[in-house]
Coordinates of C-alpha atoms in Angstrom, one line a residue:
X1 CA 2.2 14.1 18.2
X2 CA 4.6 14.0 21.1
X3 CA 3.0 10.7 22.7
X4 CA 3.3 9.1 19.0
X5 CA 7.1 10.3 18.1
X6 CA 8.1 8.9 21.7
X7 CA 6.4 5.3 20.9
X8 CA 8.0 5.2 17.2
X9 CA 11.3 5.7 19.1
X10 CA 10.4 3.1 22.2
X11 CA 9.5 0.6 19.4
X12 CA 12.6 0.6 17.1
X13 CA 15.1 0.9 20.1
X14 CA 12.8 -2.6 21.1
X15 CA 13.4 -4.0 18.1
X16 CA 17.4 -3.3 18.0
X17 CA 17.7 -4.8 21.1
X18 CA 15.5 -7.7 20.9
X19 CA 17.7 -8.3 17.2
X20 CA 20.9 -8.4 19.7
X21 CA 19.5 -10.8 21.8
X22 CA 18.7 -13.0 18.9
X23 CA 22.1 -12.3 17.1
X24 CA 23.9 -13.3 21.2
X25 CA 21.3 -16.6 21.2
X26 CA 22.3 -17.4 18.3
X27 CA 26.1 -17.0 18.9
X28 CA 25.9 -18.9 21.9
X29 CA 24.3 -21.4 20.8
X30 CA 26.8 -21.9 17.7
X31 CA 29.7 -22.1 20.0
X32 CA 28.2 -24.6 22.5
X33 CA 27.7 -26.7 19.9
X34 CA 31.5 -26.3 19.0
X35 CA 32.4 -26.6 22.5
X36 CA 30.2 -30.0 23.5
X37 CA 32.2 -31.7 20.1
X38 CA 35.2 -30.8 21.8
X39 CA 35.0 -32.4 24.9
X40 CA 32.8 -35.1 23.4
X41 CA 36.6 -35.8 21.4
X42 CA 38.2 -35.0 24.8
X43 CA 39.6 -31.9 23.8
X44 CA 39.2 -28.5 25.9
X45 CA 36.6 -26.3 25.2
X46 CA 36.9 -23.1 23.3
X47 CA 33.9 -20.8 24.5
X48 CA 33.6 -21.3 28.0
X49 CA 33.7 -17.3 28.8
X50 CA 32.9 -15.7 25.5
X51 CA 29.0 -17.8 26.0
X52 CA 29.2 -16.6 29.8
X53 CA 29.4 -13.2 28.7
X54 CA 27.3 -13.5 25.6
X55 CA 24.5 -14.9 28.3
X56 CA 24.9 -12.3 30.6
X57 CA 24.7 -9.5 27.8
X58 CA 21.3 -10.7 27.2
X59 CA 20.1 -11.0 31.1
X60 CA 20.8 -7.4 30.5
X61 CA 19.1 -6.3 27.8
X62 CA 16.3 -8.8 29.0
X63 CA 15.9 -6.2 31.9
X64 CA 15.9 -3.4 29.8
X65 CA 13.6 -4.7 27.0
X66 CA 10.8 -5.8 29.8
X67 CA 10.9 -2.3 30.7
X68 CA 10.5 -0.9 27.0
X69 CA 7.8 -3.7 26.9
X70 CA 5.9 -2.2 30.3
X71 CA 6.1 1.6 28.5
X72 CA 4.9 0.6 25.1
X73 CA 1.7 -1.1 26.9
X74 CA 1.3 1.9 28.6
X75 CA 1.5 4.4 25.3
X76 CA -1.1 2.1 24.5
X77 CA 0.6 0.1 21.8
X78 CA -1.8 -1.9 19.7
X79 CA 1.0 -5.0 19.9
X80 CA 1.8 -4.4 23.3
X81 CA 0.4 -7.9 24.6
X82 CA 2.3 -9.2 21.9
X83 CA 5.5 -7.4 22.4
X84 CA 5.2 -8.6 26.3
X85 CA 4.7 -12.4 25.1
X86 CA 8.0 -12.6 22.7
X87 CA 9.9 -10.6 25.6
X88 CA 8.9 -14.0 27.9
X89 CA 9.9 -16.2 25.2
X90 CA 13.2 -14.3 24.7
X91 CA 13.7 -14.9 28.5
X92 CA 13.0 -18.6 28.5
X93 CA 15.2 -19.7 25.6
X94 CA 18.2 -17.1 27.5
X95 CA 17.3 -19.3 30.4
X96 CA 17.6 -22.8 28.7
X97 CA 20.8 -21.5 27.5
X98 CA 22.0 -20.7 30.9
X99 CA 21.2 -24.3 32.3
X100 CA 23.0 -25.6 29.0
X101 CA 25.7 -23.8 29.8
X102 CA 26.4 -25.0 33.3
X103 CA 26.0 -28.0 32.7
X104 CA 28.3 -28.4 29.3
X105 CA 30.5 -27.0 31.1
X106 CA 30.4 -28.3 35.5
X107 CA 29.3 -31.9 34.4
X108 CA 32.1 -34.5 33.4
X109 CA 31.7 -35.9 30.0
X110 CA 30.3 -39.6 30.3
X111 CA 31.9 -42.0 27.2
X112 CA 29.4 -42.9 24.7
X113 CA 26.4 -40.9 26.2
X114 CA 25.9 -36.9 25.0
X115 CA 26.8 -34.1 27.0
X116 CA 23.4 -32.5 25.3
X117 CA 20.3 -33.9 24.7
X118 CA 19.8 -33.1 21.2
X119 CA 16.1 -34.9 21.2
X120 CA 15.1 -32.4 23.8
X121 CA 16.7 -29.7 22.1
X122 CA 14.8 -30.7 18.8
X123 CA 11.8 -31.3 20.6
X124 CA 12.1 -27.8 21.7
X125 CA 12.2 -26.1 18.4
X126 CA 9.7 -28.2 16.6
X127 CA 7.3 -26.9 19.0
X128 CA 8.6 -23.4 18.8
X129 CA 8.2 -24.0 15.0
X130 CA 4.7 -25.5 15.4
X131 CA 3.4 -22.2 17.1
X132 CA 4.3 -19.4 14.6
X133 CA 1.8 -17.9 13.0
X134 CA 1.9 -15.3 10.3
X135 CA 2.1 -11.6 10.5
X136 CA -1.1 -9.1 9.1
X137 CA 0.8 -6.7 7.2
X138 CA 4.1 -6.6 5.4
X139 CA 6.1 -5.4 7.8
X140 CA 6.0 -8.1 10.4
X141 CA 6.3 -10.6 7.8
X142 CA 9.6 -8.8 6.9
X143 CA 10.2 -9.1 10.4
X144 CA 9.3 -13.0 10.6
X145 CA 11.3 -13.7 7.6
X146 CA 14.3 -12.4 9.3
X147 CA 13.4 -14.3 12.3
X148 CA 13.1 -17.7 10.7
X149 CA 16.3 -17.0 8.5
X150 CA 18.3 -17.1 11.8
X151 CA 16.0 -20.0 13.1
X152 CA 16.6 -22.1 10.3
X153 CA 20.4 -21.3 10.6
X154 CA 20.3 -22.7 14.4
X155 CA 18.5 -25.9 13.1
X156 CA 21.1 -26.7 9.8
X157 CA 24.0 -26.0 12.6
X158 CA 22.8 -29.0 14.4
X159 CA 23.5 -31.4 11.5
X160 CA 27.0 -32.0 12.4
X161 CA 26.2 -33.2 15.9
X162 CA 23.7 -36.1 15.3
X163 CA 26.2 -38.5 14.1
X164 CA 29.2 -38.0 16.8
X165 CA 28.0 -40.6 18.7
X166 CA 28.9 -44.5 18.9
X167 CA 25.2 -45.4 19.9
X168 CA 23.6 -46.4 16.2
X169 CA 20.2 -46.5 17.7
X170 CA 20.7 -43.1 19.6
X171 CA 21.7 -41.7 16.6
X172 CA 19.3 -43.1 14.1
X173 CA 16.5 -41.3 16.6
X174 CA 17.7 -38.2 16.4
X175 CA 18.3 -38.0 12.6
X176 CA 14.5 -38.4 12.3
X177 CA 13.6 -35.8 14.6
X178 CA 16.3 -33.5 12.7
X179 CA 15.0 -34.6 9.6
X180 CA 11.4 -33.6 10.5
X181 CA 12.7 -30.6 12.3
X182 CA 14.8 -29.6 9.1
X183 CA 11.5 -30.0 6.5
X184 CA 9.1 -28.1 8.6
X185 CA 11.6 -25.5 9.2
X186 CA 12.3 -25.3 5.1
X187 CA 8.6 -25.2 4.9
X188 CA 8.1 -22.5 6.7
X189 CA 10.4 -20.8 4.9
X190 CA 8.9 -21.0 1.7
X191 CA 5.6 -20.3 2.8
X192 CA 7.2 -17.0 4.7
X193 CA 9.0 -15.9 1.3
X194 CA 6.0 -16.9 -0.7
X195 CA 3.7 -15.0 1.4
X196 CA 6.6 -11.8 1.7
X197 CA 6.3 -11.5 -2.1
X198 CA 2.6 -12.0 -2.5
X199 CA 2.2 -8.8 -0.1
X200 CA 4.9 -7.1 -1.5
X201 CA 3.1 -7.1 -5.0
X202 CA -0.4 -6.1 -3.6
X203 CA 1.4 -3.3 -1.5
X204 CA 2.8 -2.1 -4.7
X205 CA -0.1 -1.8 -6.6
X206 CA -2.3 -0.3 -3.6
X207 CA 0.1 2.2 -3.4
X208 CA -0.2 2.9 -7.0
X209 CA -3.7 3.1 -6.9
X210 CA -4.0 5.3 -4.1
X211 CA -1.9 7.6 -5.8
X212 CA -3.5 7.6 -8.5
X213 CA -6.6 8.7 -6.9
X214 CA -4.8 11.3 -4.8
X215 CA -3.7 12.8 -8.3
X216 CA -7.3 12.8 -9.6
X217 CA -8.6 14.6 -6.6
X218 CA -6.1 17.1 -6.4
X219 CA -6.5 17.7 -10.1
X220 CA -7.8 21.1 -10.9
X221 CA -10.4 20.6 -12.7
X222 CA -12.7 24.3 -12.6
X223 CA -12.7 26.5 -15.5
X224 CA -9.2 28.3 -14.5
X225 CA -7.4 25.1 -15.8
X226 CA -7.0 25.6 -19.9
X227 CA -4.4 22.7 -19.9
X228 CA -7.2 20.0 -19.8
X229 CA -6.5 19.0 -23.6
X230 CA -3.0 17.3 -22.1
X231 CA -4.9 15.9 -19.9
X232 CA -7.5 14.2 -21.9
X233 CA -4.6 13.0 -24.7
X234 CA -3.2 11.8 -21.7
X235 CA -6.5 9.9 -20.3
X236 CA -7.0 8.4 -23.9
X237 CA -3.4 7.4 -23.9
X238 CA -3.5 5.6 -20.5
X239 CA -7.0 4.2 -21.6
X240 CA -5.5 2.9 -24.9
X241 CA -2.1 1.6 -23.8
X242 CA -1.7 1.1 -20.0
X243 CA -5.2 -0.4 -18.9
X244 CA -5.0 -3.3 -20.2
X245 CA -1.6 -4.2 -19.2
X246 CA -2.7 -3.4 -15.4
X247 CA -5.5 -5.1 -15.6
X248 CA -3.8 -8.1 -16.4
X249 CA -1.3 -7.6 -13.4
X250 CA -4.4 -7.1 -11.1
X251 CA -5.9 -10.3 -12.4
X252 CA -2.3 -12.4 -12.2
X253 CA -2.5 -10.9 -8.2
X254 CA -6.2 -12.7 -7.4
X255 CA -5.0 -15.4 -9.7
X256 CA -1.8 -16.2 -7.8
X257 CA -3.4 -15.9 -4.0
X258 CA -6.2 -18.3 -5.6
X259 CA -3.3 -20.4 -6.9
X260 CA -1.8 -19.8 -2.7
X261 CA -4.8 -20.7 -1.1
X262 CA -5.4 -23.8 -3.4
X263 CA -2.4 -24.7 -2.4
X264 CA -3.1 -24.7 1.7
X265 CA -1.0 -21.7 1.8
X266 CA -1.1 -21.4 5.8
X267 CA -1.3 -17.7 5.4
X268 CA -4.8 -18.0 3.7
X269 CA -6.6 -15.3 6.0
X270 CA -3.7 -12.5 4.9
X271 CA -3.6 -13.4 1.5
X272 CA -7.6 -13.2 1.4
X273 CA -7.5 -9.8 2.9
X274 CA -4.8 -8.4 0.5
X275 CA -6.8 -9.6 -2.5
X276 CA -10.1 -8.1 -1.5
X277 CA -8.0 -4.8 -0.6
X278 CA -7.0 -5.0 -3.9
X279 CA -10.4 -5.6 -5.6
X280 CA -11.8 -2.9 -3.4
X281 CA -9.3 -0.2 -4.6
X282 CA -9.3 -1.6 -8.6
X283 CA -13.0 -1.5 -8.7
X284 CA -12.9 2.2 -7.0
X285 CA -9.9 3.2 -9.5
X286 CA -12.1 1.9 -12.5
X287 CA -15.0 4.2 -11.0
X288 CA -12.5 7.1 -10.8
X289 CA -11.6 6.7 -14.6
X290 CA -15.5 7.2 -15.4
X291 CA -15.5 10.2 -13.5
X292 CA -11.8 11.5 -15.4
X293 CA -14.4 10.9 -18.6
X294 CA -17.3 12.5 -17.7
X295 CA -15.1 15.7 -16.2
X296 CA -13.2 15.8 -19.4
X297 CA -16.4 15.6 -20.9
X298 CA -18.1 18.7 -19.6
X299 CA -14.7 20.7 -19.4
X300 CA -14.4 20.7 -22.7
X301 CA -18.2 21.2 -23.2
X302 CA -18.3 24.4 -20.9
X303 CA -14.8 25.8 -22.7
X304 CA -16.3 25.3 -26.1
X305 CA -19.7 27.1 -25.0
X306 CA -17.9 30.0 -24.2
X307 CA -15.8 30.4 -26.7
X308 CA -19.1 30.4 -29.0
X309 CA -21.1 32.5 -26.8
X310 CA -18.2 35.5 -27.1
X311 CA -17.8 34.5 -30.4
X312 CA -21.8 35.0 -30.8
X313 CA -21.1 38.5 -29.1
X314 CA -18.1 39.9 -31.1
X315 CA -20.5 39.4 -33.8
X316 CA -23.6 40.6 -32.7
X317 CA -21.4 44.0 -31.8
X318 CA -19.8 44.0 -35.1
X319 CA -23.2 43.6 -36.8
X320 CA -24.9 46.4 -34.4
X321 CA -21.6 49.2 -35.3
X322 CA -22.0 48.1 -39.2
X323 CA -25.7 48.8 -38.7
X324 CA -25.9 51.9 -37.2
X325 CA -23.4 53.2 -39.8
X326 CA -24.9 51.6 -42.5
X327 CA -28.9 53.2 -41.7
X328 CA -27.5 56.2 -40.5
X329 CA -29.8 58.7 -42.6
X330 CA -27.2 61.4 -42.6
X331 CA -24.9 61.7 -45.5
X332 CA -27.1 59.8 -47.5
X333 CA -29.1 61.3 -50.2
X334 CA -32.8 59.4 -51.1
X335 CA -31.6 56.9 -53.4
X336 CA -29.5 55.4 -51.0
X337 CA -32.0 55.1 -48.5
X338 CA -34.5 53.3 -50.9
X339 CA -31.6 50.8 -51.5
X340 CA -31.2 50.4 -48.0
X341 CA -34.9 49.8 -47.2
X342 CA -34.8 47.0 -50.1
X343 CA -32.3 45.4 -48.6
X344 CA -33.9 45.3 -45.1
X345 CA -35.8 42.0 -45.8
X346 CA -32.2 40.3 -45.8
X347 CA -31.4 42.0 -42.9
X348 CA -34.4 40.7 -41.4
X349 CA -33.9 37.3 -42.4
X350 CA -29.8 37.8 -40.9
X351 CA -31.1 38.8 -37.7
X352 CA -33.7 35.7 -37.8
X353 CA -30.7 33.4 -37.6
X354 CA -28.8 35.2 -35.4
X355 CA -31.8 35.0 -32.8
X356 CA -32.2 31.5 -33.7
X357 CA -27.9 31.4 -32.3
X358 CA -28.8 33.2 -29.3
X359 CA -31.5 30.7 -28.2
X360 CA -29.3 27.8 -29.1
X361 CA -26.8 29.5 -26.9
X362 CA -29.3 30.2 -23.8
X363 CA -30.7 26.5 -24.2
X364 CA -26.9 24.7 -23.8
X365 CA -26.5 26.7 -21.0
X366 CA -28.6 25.3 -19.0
X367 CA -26.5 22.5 -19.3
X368 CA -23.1 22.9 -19.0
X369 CA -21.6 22.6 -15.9
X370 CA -20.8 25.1 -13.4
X371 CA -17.1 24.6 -13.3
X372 CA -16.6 28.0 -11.7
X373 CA -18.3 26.6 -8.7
X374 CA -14.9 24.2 -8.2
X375 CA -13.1 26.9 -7.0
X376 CA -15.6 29.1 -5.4
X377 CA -18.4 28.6 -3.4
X378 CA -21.8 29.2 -4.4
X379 CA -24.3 31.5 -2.5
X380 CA -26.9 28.5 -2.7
X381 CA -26.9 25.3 -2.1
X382 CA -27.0 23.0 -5.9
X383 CA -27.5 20.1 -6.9
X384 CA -24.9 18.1 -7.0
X385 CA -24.6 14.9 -9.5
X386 CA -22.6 11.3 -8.9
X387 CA -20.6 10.9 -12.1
X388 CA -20.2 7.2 -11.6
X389 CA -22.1 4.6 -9.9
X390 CA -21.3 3.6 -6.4
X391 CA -23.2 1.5 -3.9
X392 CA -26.3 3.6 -2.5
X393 CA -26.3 0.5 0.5
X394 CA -22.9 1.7 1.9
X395 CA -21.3 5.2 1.9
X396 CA -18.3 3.7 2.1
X397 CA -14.4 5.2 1.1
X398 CA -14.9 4.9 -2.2
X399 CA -17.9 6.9 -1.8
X400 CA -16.3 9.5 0.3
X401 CA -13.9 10.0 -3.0
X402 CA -16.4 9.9 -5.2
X403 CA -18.3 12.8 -4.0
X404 CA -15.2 15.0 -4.8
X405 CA -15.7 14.1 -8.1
X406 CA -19.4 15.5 -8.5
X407 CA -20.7 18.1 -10.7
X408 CA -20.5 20.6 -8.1
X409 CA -18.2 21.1 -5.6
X410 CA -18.7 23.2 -3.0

């Protein structure tokens, strides 16, 4: 447990400080745009220190986050390659904002031509752009949305530079590459958002599922539990008023990431793998409701067995006292016992059905269910029965549930 706490806490004091050194990138990047407008209009710049230090604040954490990086490959982090790969790319873009930096602010502003070139800058980005991918679970999509919210900040702050030049041609140039820059980057925004709140929805109703089936196998379902007639009213109510509705919002889920995928979502591999999570788990939560049935079933089979068996025995002891007081030849003189023996032939008959009760009785026992055998364990080993089907080529999770849910439990 100690090797796990210590990576949870290496990874989120990564993350803060990898944040900072996006929120200082940013920052400086912001100002030296300000700055390069200002002497582009001959004015003096603003930023000159505040970037300096902005730039070695991130050198800094650089140091510190290749470090975390190093540990968290060594804990054996499953991202660690990753982690290692954005701390480069951190680096580089610190490092293009160094050489930016001196030179903004060392070279002598020539009239007409840029102090920055914008193209290159552009350039730059559009290939950044060009090689995101998208995160495997909902998380790192969070994570990426974040990301490209800042990213696509940095791109609409370079709008106000294209057109500060004299040069028509110059400028006409780098419109187009901001233009193509500024739809790919508002692409990849929708498709980020789009995908967040596709996984979002699934991760809801996976959740929901698996508690669901959490609450079903924790259930006490043995013959201590008399409660089980809230629970069936509370099955049939679920069954007659909720199913339908969430069936309909598991079919709207594989409906929209059909409608994603149709649409050359580029996220198609995580949206396929969320909606066969969610197939998986609705078709085992439909199996787990057949199994609620069937228990329901034979708890209130095995409950309504007993209650007839004792009832069966309070009579039969009734009958036997009444009996032996009733034939009890003392205290009776020999006219009462020749109306007794005339009435044995009723009697006989009585006892005929009784008998006929008592066999009833032994037959159905054979088969109710055991439900004692839920909460103890039985000196042999039983059968044990599947109350719903399952696939007999793969013992798979659902499988492994399932057999919680069998006649026996042992």
């Amino acid at each position: 447990r100690a090797p796990s706490t210590e990576l949870s806490a290496l990874i989120e004091k990564l993350q803060k400080d990898a944040d900072k050194v996006e929120k200082y990138i940013y920052d400086v990047e912001q100002n030296l745009n300000k700055d390069v407008s200002k002497i582009n209009e001959g004015k003096q710049p603003l930023y000159q220190d505040d970037t300096n230090k902005r730039i070695l604040n991130c050198l800094e954490l650089l140091t510190s986050l290749d470090d975390d990086a190093h540990n968290a490959k060594r804990l054996q982090h499953p991202q660690a390659e990753m982690i290692e790969q954005d701390m480069k790319q951190l680096r580089e873009r610190v490092m293009k904002l160094k050489e930016d930096h001196d030179r903004i602010y060392h070279l002598t502003r020539t009239e007409g031509v840029p102090s920055i070139n914008w193209g290159n800058i552009m350039d730059e980005k559009l290939d950044n752009l060009n090689n995101k991918g998208f995160g495997q679970d909902l998380p790192t999509v969070e994570n990426e949305v974040e990301e490209h919210n800042i990213f696509h900040s940095e791109v609409e702050a370079l709008a106000p530079h294209i057109s500060n030049y004299s040069d028509k041609e110059y400028v006409s140039g780098l419109q187009m590459k901001y233009n193509k820059l500024l739809a790919n980057s508002s692409t990849r925004q929708r498709n980020l958002l789009g995908l967040r709140d596709y996984m979002q929805r699934c991760t809801n109703e996976l959740y929901w599922m698996d508690q669901q089936a959490e609450e079903r196998i924790n259930y006490d379902w043995s013959d201590a539990n008399l409660d089980y007639p809230a629970r069936q009213r509370q099955y049939e109510n679920f069954i007659s008023k909720c199913l339908e509705s969430k069936e309909a919002t598991i079919t709207k889920l594989n409906d929209d990431g059909d409608a994603l995928i149709a649409a050359q979502h580029p996220g198609k591999n995580v949206i396929e793998a969320h909606m066969e999570a969610v197939h998986a788990d609705w078709k085992e939560y439909l199996n787990l409701l057949i199994c609620e049935e069937n228990h329901l079933k034979h708890m209130n089979e095995y409950h309504k067995f007993h209650k007839e068996a004792r009832d069966t025995q309070d009579l039969l002891k009734r009958v036997d006292t009444e009996a032996s007081q009733k034939y009890n030849p003392e205290f009776k003189d020999v006219y009462q016992m020749e109306g007794l023996i005339r009435e044995l032939d009723d009697q006989a008959k009585a006892m005929d059905l009784f008998d006929e009760r008592v066999k009833a009785l032994e037959k159905r026992s054979l088969q109710v269910s055991p439900l004692k055998y839920r909460r103890e364990t039985p000196q042999k080993l039983l059968p044990i029965e599947a109350l719903c089907e399952f696939d007999t080529d793969e013992v798979n999770k659902a499988f492994q549930k399932l057999i919680l849910f069998v006649q026996t439990i042992q």
